[in-house]
PDB file of C-alpha atoms in Angstrom:
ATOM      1  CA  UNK A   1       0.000   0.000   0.000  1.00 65.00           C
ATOM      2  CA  UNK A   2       1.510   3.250  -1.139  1.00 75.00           C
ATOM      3  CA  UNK A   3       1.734   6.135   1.605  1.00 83.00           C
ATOM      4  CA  UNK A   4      -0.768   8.492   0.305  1.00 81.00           C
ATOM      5  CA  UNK A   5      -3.434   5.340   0.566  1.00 78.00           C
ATOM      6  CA  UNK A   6      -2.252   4.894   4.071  1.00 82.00           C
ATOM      7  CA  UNK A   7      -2.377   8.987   5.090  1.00 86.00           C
ATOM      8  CA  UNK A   8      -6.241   8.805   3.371  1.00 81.00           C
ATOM      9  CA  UNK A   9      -7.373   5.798   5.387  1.00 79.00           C
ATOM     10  CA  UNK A  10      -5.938   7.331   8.432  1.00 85.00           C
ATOM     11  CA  UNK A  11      -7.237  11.028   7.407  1.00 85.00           C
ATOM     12  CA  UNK A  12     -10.585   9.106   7.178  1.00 78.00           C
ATOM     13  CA  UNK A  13     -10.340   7.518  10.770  1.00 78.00           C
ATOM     14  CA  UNK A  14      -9.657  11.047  12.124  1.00 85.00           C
ATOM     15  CA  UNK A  15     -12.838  12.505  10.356  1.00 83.00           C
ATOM     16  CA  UNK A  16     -14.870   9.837  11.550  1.00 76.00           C
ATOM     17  CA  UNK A  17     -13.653  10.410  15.325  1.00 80.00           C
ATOM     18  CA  UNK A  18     -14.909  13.764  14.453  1.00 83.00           C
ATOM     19  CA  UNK A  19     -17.987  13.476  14.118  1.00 77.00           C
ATOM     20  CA  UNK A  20     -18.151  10.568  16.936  1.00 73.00           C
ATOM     21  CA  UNK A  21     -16.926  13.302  19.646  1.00 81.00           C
ATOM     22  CA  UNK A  22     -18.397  16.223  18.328  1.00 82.00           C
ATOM     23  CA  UNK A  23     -22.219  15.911  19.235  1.00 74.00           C
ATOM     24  CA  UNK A  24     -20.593  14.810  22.820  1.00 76.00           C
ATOM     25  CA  UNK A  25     -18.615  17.804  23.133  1.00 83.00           C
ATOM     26  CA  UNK A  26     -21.245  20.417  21.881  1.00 81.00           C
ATOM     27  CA  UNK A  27     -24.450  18.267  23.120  1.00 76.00           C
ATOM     28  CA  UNK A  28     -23.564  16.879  26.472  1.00 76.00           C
ATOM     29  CA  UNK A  29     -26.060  16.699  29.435  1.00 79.00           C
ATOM     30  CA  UNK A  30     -28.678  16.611  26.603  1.00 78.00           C
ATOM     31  CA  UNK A  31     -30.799  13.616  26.081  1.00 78.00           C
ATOM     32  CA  UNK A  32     -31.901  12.549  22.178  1.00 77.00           C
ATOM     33  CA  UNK A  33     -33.962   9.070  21.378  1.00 86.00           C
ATOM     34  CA  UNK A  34     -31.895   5.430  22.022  1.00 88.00           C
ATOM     35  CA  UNK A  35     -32.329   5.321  18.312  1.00 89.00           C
ATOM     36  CA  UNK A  36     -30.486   8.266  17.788  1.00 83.00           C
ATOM     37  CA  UNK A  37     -27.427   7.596  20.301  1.00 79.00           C
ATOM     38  CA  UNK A  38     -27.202   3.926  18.900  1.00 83.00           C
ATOM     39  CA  UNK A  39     -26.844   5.638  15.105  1.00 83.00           C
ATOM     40  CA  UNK A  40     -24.141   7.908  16.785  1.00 74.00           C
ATOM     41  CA  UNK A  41     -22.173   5.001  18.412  1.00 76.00           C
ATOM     42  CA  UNK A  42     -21.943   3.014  15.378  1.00 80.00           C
ATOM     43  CA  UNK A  43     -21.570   5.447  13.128  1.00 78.00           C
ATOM     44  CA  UNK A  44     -17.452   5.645  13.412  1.00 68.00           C
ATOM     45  CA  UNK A  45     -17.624   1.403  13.006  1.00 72.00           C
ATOM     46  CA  UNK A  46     -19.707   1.777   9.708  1.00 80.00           C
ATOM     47  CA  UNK A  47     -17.246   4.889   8.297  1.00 75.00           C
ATOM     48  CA  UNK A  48     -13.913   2.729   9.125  1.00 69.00           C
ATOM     49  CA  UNK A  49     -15.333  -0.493   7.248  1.00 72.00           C
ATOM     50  CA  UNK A  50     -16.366   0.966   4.641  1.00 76.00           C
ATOM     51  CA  UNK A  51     -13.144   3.513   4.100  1.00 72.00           C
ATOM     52  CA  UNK A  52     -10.749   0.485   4.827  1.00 66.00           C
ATOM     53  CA  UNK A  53     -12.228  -2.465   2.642  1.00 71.00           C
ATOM     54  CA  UNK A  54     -12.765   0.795  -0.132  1.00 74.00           C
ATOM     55  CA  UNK A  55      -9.070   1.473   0.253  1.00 71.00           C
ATOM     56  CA  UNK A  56      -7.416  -2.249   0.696  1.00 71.00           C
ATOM     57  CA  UNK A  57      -9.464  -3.690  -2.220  1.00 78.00           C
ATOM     58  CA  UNK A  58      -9.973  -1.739  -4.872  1.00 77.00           C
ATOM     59  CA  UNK A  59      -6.391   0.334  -6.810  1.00 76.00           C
ATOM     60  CA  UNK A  60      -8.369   3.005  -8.372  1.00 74.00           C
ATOM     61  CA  UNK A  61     -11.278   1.493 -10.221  1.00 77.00           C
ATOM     62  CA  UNK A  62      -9.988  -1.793 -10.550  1.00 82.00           C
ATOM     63  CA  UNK A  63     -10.255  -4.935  -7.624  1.00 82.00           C
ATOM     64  CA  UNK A  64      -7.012  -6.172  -7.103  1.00 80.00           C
ATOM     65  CA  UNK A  65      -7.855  -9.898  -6.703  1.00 82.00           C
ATOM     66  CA  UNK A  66      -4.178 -11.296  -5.663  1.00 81.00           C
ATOM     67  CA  UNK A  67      -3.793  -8.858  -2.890  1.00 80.00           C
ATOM     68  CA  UNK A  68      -7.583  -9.767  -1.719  1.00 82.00           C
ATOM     69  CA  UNK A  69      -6.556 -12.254   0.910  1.00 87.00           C
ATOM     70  CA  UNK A  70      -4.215 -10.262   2.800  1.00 85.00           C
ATOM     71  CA  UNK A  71      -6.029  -7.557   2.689  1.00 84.00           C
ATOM     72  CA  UNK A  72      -9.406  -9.365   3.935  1.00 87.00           C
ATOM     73  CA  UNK A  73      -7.578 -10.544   6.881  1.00 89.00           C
ATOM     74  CA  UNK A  74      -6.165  -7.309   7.900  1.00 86.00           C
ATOM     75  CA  UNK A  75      -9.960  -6.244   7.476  1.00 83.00           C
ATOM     76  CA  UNK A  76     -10.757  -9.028   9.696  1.00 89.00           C
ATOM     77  CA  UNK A  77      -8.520  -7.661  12.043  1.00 91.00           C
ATOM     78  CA  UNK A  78      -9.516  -4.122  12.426  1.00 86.00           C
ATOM     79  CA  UNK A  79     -12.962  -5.071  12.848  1.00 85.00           C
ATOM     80  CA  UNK A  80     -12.464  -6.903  16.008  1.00 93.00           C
ATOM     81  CA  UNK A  81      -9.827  -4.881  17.292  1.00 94.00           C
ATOM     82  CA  UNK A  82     -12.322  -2.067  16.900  1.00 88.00           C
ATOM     83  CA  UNK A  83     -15.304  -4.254  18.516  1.00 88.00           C
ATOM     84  CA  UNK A  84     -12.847  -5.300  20.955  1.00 92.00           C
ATOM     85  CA  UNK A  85     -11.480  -2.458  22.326  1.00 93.00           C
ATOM     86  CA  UNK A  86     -14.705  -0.220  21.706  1.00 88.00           C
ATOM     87  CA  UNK A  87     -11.944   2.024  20.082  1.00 88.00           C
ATOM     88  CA  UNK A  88     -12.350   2.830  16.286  1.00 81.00           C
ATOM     89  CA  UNK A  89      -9.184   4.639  15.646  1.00 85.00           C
ATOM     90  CA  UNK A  90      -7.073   1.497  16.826  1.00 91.00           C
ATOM     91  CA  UNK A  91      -8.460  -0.656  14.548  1.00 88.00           C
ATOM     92  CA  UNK A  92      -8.134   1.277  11.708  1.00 82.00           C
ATOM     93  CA  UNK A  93      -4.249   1.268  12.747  1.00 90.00           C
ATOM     94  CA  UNK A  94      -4.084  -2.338  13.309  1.00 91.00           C
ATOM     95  CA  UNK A  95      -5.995  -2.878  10.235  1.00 86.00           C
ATOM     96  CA  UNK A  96      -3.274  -0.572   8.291  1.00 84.00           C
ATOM     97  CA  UNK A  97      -0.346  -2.177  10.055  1.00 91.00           C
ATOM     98  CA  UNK A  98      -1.471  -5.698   9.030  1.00 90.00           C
ATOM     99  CA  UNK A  99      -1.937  -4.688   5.529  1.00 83.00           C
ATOM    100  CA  UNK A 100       1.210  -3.611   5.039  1.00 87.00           C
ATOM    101  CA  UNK A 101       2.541  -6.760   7.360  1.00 91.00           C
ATOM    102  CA  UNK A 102       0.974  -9.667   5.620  1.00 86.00           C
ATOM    103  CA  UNK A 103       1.849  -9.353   2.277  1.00 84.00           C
ATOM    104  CA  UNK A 104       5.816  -9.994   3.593  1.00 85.00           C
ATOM    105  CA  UNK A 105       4.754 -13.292   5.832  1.00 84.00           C
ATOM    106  CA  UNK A 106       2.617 -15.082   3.301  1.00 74.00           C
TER     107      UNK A 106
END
């Protein structure tokens, strides 16, 4: 993965911390429906799988089928790191660090 890939990915993460933590900052003490916090808290998970399998799958508008299994496990990982920890942003790093890992071991 080329380093402007990995700066977008992680640029993405950021953004989608954003706007996790900004309706707590600006909104707090204020209570809004249990539909509307549960949208809020998953809202980062459904940004980072989508901007990570977009980026580790796809170079440009092609799918780059030999790099797919790597890349799907590193996927794999992110997602439960995320679900794991209950911390987005260290998936998406763990995600990135095993895409660029796994390629070299396998």
């Amino acid at each position: 993965m080329d380093p402007a890939r990995a700066a977008i990915i992680v640029g993405m993460g950021l953004v989608s911390y954003v706007i996790r933590a900004v309706p707590q900052l600006f909104l707090a003490g204020r209570s809004f429906p249990e539909n509307f916090e549960r949208y809020l808290r998953y809202l980062s998970y459904a940004l980072i799988a989508s901007i990570v399998s977009t980026g580790l799958f796809l170079a440009g508008p092609r799918f780059e089928a030999a790099a797919a299994p790597h890349r799907a496990l590193a996927l794999a990982g992110a997602v439960l790191v995320a679900s794991w920890s209950g911390k987005p942003l260290l998936g998406m790093v763990i995600g990135t660090l095993l895409a660029q890992i796994l390629p070299w071991l396998w």
